[in-house]
CSV table of C-alpha atoms and ligand atoms in Angstrom, one decimal:
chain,number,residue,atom,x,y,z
A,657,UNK,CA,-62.8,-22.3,-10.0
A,658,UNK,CA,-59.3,-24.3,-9.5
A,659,UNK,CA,-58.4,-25.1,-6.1
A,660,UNK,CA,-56.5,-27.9,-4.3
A,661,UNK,CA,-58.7,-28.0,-1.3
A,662,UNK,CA,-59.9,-31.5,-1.0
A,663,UNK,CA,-63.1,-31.8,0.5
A,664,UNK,CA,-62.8,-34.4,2.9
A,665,UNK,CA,-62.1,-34.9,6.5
A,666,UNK,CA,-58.4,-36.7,5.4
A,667,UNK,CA,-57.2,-34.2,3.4
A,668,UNK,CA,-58.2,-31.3,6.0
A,669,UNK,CA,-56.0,-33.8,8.8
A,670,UNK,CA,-53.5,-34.3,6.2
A,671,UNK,CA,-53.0,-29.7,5.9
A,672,UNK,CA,-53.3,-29.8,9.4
A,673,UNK,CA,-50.6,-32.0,10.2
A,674,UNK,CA,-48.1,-31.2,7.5
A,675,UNK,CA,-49.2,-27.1,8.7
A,676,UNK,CA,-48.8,-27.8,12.1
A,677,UNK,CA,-45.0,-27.5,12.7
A,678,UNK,CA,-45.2,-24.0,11.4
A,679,UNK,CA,-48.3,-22.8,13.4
A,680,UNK,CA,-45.9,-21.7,16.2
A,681,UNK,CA,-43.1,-18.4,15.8
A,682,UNK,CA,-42.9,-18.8,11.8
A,683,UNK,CA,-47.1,-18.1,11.7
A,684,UNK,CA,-46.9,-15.3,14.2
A,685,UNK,CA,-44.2,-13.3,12.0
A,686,UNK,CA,-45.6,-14.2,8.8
A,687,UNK,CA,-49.3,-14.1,8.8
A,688,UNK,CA,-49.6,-10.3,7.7
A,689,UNK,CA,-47.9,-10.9,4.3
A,690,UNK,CA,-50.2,-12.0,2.1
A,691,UNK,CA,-48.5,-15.3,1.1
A,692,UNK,CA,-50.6,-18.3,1.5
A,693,UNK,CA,-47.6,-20.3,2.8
A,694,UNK,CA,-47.4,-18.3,6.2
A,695,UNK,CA,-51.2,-19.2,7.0
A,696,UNK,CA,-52.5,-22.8,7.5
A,697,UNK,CA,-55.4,-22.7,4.7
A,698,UNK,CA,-57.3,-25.0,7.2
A,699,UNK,CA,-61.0,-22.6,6.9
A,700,UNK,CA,-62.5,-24.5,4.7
A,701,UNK,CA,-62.2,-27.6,6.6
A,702,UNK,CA,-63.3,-25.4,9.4
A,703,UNK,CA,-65.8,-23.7,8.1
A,704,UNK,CA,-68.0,-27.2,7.9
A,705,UNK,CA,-66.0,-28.6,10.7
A,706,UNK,CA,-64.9,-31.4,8.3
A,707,UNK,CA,-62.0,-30.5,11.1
A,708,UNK,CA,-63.0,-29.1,14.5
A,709,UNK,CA,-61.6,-26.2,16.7
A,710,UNK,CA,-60.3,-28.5,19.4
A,711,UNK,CA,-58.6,-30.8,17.3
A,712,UNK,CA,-56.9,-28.1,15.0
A,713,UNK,CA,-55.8,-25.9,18.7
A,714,UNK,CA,-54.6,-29.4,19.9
A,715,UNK,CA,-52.4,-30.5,16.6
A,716,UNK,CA,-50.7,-27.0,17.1
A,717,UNK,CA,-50.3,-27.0,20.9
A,718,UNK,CA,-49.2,-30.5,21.3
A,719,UNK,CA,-46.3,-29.7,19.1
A,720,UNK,CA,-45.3,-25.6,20.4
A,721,UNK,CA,-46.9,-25.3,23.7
A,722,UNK,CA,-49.7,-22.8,24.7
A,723,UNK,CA,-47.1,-19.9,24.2
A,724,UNK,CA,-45.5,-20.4,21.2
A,725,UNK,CA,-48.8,-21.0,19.2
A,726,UNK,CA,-51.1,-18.3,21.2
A,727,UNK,CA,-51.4,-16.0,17.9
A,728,UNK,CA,-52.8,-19.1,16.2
A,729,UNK,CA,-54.8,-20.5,18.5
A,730,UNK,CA,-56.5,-16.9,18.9
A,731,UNK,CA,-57.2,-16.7,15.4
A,732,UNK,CA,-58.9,-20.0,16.1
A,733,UNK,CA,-61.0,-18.8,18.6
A,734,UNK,CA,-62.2,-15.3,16.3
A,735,UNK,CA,-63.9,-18.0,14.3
A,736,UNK,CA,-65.5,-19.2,17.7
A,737,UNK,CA,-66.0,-15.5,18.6
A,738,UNK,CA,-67.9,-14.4,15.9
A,739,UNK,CA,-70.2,-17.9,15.9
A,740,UNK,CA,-71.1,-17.2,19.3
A,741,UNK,CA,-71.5,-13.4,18.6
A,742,UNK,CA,-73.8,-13.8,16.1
A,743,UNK,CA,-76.1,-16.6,17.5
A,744,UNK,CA,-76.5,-14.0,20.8
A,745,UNK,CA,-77.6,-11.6,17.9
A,746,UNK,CA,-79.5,-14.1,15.0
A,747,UNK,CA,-81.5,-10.6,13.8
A,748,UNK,CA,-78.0,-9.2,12.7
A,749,UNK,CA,-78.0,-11.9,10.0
A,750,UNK,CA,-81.8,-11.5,9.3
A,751,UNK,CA,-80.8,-7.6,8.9
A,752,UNK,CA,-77.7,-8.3,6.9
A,753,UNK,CA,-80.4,-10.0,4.2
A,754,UNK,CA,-82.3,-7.0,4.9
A,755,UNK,CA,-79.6,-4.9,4.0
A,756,UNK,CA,-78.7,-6.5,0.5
A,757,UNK,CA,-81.9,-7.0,-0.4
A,758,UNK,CA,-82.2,-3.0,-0.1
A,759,UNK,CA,-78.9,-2.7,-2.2
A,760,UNK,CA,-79.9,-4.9,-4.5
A,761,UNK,CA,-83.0,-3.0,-5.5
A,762,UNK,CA,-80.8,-0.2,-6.0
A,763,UNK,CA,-78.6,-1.3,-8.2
A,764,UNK,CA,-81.4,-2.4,-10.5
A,765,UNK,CA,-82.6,1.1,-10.2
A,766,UNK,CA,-79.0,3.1,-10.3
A,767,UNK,CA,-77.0,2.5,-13.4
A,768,UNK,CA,-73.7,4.3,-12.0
A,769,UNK,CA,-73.9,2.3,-8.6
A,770,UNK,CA,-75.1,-1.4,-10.8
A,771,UNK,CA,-71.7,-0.7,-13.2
A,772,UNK,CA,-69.4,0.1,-9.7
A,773,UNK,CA,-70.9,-3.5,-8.8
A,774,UNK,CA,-70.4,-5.0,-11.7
A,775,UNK,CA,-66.7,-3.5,-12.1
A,776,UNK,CA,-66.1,-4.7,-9.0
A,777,UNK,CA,-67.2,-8.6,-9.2
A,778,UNK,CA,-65.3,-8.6,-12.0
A,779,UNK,CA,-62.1,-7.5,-11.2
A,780,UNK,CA,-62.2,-4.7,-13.7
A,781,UNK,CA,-61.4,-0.9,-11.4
A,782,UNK,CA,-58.8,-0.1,-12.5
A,783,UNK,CA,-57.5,-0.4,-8.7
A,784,UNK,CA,-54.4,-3.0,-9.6
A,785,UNK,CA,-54.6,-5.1,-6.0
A,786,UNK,CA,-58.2,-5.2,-6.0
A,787,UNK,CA,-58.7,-6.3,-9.5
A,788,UNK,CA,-56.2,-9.3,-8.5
A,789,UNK,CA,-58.1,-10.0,-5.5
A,790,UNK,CA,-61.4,-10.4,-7.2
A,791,UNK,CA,-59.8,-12.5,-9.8
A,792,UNK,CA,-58.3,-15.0,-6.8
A,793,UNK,CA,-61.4,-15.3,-5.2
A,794,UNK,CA,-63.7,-16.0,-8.3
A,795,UNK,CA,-60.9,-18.6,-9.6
A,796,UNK,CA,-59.7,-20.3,-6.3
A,797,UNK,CA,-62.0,-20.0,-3.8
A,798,UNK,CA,-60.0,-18.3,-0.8
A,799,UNK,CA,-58.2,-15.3,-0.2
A,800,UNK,CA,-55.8,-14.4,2.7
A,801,UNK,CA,-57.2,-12.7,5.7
A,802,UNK,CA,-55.6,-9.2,4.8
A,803,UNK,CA,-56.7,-9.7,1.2
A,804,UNK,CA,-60.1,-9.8,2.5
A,805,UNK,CA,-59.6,-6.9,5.1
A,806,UNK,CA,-58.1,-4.7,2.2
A,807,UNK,CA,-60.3,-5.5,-0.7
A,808,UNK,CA,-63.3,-5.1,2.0
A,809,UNK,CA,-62.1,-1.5,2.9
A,810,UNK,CA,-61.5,-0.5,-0.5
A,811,UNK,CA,-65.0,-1.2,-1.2
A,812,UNK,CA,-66.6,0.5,1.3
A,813,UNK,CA,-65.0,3.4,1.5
A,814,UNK,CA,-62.9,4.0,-1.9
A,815,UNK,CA,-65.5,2.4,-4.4
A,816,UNK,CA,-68.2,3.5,-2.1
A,817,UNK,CA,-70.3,0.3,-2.7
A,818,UNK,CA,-72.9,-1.1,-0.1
A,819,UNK,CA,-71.1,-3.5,2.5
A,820,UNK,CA,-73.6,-5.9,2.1
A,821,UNK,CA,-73.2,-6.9,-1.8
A,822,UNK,CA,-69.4,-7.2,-0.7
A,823,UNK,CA,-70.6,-9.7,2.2
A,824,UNK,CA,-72.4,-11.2,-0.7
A,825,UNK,CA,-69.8,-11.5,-3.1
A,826,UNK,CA,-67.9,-13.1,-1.0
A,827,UNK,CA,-70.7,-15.6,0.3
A,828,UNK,CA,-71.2,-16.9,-3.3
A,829,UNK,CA,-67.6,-17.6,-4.1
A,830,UNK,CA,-65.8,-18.5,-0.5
A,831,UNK,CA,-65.8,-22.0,-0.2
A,832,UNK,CA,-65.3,-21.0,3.4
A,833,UNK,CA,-67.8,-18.6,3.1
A,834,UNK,CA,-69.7,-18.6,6.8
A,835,UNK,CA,-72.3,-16.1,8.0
A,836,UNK,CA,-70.3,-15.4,11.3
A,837,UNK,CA,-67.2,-14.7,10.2
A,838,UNK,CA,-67.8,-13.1,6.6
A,839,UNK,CA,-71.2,-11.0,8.1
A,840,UNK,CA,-69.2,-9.7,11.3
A,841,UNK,CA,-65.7,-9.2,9.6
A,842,UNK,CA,-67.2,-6.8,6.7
A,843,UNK,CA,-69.0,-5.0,9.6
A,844,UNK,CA,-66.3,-5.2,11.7
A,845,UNK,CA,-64.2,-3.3,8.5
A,846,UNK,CA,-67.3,-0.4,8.1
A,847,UNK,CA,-67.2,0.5,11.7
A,848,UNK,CA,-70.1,-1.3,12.5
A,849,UNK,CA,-69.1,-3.9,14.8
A,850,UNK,CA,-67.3,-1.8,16.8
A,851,UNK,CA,-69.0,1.1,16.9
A,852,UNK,CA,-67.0,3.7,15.3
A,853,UNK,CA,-63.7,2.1,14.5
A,854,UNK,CA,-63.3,1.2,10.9
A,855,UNK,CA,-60.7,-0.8,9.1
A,856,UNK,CA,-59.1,1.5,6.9
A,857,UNK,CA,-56.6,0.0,4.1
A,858,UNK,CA,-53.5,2.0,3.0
A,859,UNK,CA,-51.3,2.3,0.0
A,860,UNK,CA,-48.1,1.4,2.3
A,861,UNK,CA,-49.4,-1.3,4.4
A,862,UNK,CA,-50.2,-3.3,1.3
A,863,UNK,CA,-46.9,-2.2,-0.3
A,864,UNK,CA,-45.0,-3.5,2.8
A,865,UNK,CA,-47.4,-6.6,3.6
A,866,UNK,CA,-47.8,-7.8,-0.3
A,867,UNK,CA,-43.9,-7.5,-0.8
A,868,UNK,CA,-44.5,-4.6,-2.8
A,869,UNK,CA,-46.1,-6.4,-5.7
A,870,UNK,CA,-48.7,-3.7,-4.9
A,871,UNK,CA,-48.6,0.7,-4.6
A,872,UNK,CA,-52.1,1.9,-4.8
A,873,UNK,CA,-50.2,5.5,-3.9
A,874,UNK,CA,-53.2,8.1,-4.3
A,875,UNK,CA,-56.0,5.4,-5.5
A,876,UNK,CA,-57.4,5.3,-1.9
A,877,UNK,CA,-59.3,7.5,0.3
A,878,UNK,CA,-57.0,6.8,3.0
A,879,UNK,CA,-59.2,9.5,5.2
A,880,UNK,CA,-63.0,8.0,5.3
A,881,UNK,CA,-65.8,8.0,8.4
A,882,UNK,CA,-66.6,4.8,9.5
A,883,UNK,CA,-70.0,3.6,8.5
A,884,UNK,CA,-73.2,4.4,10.9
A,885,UNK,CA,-75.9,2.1,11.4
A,886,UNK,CA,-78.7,1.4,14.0
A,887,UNK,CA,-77.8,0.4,17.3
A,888,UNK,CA,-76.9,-3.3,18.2
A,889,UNK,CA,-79.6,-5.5,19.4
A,890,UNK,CA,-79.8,-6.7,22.8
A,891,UNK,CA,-77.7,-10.3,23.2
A,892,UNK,CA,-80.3,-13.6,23.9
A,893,UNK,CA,-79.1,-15.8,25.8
A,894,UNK,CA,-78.5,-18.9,24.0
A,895,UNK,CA,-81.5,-21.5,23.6
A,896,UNK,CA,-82.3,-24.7,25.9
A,897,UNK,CA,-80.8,-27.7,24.2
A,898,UNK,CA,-82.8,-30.7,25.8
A,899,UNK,CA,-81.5,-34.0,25.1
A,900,UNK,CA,-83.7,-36.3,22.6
A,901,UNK,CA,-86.6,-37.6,24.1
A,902,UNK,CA,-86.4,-41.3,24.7
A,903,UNK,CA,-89.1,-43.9,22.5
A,904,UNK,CA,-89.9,-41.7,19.9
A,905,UNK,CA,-89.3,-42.5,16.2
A,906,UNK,CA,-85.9,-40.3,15.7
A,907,UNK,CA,-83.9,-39.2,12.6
A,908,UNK,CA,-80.3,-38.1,12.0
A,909,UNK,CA,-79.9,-35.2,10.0
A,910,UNK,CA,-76.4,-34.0,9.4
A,911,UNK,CA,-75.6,-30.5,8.5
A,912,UNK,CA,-73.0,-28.7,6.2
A,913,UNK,CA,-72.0,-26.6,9.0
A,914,UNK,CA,-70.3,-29.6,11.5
A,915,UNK,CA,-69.3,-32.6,9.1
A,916,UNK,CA,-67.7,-34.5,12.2
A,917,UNK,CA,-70.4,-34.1,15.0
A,918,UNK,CA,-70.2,-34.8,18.3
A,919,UNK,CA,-73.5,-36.7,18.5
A,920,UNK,CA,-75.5,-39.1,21.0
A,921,UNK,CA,-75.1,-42.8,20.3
A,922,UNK,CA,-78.7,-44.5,19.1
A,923,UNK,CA,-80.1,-46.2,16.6
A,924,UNK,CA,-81.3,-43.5,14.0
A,925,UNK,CA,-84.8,-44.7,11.9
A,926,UNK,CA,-83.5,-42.7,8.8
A,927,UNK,CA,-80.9,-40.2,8.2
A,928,UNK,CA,-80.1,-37.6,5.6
A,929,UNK,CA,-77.6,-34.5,4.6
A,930,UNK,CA,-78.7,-31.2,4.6
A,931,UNK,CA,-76.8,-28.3,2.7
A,932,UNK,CA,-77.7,-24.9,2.9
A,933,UNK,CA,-74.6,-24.1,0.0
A,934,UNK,CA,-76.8,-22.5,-2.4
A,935,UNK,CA,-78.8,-20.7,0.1
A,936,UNK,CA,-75.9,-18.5,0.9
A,937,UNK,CA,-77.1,-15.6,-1.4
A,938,UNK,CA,-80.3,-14.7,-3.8
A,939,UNK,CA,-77.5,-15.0,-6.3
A,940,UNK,CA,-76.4,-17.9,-8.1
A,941,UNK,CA,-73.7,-19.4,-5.4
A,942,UNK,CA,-70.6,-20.3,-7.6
A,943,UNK,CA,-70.7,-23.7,-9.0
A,944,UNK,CA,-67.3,-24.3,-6.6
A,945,UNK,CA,-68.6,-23.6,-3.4
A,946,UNK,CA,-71.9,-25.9,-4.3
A,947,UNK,CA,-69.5,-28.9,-5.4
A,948,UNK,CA,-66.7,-28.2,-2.5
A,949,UNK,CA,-70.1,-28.3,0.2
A,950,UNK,CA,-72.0,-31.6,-1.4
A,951,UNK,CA,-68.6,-33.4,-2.1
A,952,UNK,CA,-68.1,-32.9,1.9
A,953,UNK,CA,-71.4,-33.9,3.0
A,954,UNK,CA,-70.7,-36.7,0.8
A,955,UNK,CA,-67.0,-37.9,3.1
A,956,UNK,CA,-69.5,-37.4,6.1
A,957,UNK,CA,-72.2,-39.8,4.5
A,958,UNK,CA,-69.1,-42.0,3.6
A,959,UNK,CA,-67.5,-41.7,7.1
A,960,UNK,CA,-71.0,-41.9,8.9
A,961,UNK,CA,-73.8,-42.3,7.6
A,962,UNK,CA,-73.7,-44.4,3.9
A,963,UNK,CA,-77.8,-44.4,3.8
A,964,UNK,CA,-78.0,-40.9,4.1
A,965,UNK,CA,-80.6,-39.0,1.7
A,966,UNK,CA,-78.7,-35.6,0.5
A,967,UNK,CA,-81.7,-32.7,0.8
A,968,UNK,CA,-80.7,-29.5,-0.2
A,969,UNK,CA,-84.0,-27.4,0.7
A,970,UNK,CA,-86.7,-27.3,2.8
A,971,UNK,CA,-89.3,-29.3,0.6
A,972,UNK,CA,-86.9,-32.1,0.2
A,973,UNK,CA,-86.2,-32.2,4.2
A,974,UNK,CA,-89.9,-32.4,4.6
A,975,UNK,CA,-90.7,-34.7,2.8
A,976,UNK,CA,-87.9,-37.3,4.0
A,977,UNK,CA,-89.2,-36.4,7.8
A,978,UNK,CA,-93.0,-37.1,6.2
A,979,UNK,CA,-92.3,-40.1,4.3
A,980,UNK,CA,-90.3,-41.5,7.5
A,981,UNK,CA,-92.8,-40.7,9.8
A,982,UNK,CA,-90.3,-38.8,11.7
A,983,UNK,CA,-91.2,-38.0,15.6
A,984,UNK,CA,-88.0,-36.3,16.3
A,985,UNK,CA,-84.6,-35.3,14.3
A,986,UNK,CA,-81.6,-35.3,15.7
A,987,UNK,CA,-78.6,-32.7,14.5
A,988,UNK,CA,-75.4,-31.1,15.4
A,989,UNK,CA,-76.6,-27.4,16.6
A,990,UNK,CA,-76.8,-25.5,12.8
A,991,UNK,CA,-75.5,-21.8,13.7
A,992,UNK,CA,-77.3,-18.8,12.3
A,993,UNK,CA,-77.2,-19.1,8.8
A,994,UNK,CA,-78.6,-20.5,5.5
A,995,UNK,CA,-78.9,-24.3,6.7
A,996,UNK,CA,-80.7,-23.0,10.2
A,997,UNK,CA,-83.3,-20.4,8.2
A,998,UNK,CA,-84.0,-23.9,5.9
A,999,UNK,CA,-84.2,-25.7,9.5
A,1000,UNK,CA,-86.5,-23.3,10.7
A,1001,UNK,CA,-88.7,-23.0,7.7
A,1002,UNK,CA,-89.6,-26.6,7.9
A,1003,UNK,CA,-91.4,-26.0,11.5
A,1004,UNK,CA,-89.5,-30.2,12.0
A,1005,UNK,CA,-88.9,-31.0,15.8
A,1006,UNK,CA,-85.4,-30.9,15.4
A,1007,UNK,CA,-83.4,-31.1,18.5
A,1008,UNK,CA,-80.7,-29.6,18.4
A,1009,UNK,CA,-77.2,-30.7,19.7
A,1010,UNK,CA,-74.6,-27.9,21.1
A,1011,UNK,CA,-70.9,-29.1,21.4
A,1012,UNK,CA,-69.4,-28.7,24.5
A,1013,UNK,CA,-66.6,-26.2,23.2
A,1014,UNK,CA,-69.2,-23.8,21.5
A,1015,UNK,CA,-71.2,-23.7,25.5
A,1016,UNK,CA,-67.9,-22.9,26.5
A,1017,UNK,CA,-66.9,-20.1,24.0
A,1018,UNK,CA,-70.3,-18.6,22.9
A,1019,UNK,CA,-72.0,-17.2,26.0
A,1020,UNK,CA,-68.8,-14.9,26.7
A,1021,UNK,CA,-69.4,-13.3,23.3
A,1022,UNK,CA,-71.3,-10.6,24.5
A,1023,UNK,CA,-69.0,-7.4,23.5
A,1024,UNK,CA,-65.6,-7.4,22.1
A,1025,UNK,CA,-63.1,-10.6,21.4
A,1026,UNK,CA,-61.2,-9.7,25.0
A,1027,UNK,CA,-64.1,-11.5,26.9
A,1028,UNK,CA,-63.8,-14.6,25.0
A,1029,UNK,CA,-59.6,-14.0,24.7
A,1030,UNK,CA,-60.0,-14.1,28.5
A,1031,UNK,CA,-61.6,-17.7,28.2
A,1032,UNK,CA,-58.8,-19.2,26.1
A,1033,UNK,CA,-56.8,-21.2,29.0
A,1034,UNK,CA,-60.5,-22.5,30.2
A,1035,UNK,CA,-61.4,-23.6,26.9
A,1036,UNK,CA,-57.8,-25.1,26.2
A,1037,UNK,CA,-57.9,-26.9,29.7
A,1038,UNK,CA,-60.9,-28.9,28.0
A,1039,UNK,CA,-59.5,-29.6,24.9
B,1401,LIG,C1,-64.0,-9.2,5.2
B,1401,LIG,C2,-63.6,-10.5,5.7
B,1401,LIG,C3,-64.4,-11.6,5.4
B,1401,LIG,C4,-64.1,-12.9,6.0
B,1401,LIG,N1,-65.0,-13.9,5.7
B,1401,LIG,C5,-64.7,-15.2,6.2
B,1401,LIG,C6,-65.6,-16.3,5.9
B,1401,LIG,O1,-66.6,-16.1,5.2
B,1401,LIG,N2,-65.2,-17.5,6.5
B,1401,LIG,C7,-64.1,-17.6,7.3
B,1401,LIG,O2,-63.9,-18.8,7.7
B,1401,LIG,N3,-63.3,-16.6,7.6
B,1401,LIG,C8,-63.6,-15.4,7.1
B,1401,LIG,N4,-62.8,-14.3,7.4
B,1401,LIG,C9,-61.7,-14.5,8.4
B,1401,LIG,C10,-60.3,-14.9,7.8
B,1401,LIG,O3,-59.9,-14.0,6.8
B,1401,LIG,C11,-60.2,-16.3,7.3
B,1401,LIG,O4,-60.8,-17.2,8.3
B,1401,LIG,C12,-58.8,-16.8,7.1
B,1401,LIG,O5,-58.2,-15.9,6.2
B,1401,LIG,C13,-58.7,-18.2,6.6
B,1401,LIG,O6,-57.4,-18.5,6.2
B,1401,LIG,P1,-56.6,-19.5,7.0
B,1401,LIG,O7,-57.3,-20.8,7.2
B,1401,LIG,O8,-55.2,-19.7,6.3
B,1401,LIG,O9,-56.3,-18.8,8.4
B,1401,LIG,P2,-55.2,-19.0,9.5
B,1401,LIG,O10,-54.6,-17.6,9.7
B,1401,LIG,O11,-54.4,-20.1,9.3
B,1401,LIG,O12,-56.1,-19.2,10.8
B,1401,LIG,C14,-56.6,-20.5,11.2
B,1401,LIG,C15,-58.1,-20.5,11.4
B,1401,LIG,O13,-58.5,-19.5,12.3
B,1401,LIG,C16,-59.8,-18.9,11.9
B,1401,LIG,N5,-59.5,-17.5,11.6
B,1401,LIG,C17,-58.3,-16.9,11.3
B,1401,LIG,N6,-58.5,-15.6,11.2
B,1401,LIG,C18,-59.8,-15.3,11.5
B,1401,LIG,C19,-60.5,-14.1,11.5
B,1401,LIG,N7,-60.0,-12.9,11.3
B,1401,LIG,N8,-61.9,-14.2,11.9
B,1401,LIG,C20,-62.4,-15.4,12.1
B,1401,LIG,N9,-61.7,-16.6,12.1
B,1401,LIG,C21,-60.4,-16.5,11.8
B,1401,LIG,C22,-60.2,-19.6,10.6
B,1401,LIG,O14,-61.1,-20.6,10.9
B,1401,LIG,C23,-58.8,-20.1,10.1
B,1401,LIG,O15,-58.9,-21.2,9.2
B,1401,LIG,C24,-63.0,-13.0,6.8
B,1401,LIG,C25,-62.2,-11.9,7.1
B,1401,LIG,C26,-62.5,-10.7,6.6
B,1401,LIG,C27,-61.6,-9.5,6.9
């Protein structure tokens, strides 16, 4: 995989900064074209919060004003959205595992539907855009947003494949592959999220937005139903976050999922890095993703933490809590996800603590973005 996304918190300040001055009109006009220079390439900084939400909606504002940099601050807050929508609904992500677990025992059963798979993961349909998308993502790491919304339709509902080895596909090779985003977007594209409305990709829209490096004329069923599924679950509300008890023997545990945490000051008795990189899938994760997530945990340890132990599974996090007689661990609240289910797993006292912009944003993602769009000049009047 060959990509020039540095993994630490510098070089995410560094895009943002030297992005920022084009996050206001330029970004609004160009962000449907599927040119990496119109969008800020900022998610996987993001993605493990190497750079927060906050800081990245304050860069932009600071220079163009709430107004001029509303479409990007909104695609800011999707990312916020779909966090807080899915930790309301944690069984969606216990379903979507479900779900390709299913699949996957098919395609070990079903020849035609294992060689559709395989075509697709490698590039090879014979569909000219898609083919180039797989390619990009397995070499780089990243593909734009309407990249991922085609290439996701296409494969629902032109190759007919399972949504859920596509949300997998992309989990192993995304190095800002996130349960949220990725699990909600690819339902979100099936007709799924929205009950009913379906993304569906075109021949024409990816002439116009790729430039017209791409005509899929008549390679597309431009005419599919949306996908059906059960009902949503009920929304939780989200869980008590008490503070760290006082006097007991506490750790530090920092997570892959917020590499600059917003954290209570006190002395730590050990602390240690937890990834949860190669837990994304039952797949091998690609050897990218792994070395983009422990070289970022590795700027955190640098930037906060030089002792820290790196675990990478639930064993390993055990053991450092047994072997430091651990009364208490301390980390940035881990999102639904690989690093929480390794979190969980352990049955540790963790305590968990929630930032003040996800309390904000997540409790209004009950339904549809609006409800959280409504919260934007609330949340910005914090930041
Ligand atoms: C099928 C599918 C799967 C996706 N999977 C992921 C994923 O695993 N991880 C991920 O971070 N994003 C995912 N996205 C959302 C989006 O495509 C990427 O966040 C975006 O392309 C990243 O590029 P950028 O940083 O240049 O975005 P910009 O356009 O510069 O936006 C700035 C930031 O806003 C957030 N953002 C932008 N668009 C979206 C969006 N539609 N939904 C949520 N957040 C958004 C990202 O954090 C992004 O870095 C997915 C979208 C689709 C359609």
């Amino acid at each position: 995989m060959e990509h020039d996304f540095v993994p630490t918190r510098q070089a995410g300040l560094d895009r943002l900064y030297a992005f920022a001055p084009d996050a206001g009109a330029r970004y609004a006009a160009q962000r449907n074209f599927d040119s990496p220079e119109g969008v800020s390439q900022l998610s996987p900084y993001l993605r493990h919060r190497l750079l927060t939400e906050p800081e990245v909606i304050a860069a932009v504002r600071d220079i163009h004003g709430e107004r001029d940099a509303e479409k990007f601050i909104q695609e800011v807050v999707w990312r916020s959205y779909f966090k807080g929508w899915l930790e309301l609904r944690p069984s969606v992500w216990a379903d979507y595992r479900l779900g390709l677990k299913a699949a996957r025992d098919r395609i070990a059963t079903e020849g035609g539907l294992r060689k559709g798979w395989e075509q697709a993961c490698a590039g090879a349909t014979g569909i000219d855009c898609f083919d180039h998308w797989a390619r990009q993502l397995t070499g780089t790491g990243w593909l734009h947003n309407h990249a991922r919304m085609w290439f996701a339709s296409i494969w629902i509902f032109t190759l007919r494949l399972p949504w859920e080895l596509g949300a997998d596909f992309f989990l192993r090779h995304l190095l800002d592959g996130d349960p949220a985003s990725n699990t909600c977007s690819w339902r979100w594209v099936g007709g799924l999220h929205t009950r009913g409305k379906h993304y569906v990709a075109r021949a024409e829209n990816i002439r116009r937005y790729t430039g017209g490096r791409f005509d899929p004329k008549g390679q597309l069923n431009e005419t599919p139903d949306p996908l059906d599924g059960p009902p949503l679950p009920e929304t939780r509300t989200l869980p008590d976050t008490p503070a760290p008890e006082p006097g007991l023997r506490t750790g530090l545990l920092l997570v892959e999922d917020d590499l600059t945490p917003d954290l209570p000051a006190r002395d730590f008795a050990a602390t240690a890095t937890l990834s949860g990189a190669a837990h994304r899938s039952p797949l091998k994760v690609a050897p990218g993703v792994l070395d983009f997530t422990d070289a970022a945990l590795a700027d955190a340890r640098d930037r906060l933490a030089p002792d820290a132990t790196p675990l990478l599974d639930a064993d390993a996090l055990a053991t450092w809590a047994r072997e430091n007689a651990l009364e208490q661990i301390v980390t940035p609240y881990t999102p639904t996800g690989p690093a929480r289910d390794l979190l969980e797993g352990s049955g540790l006292p963790v305590v968990p603590v929630l930032r003040d912009w996800d309390r904000a944003a997540w409790p209004h993602a009950t339904a549809g973005f609006f409800k959280v769009k409504k919260q934007i000049p609330k949340l910005l009047s914090a930041v």
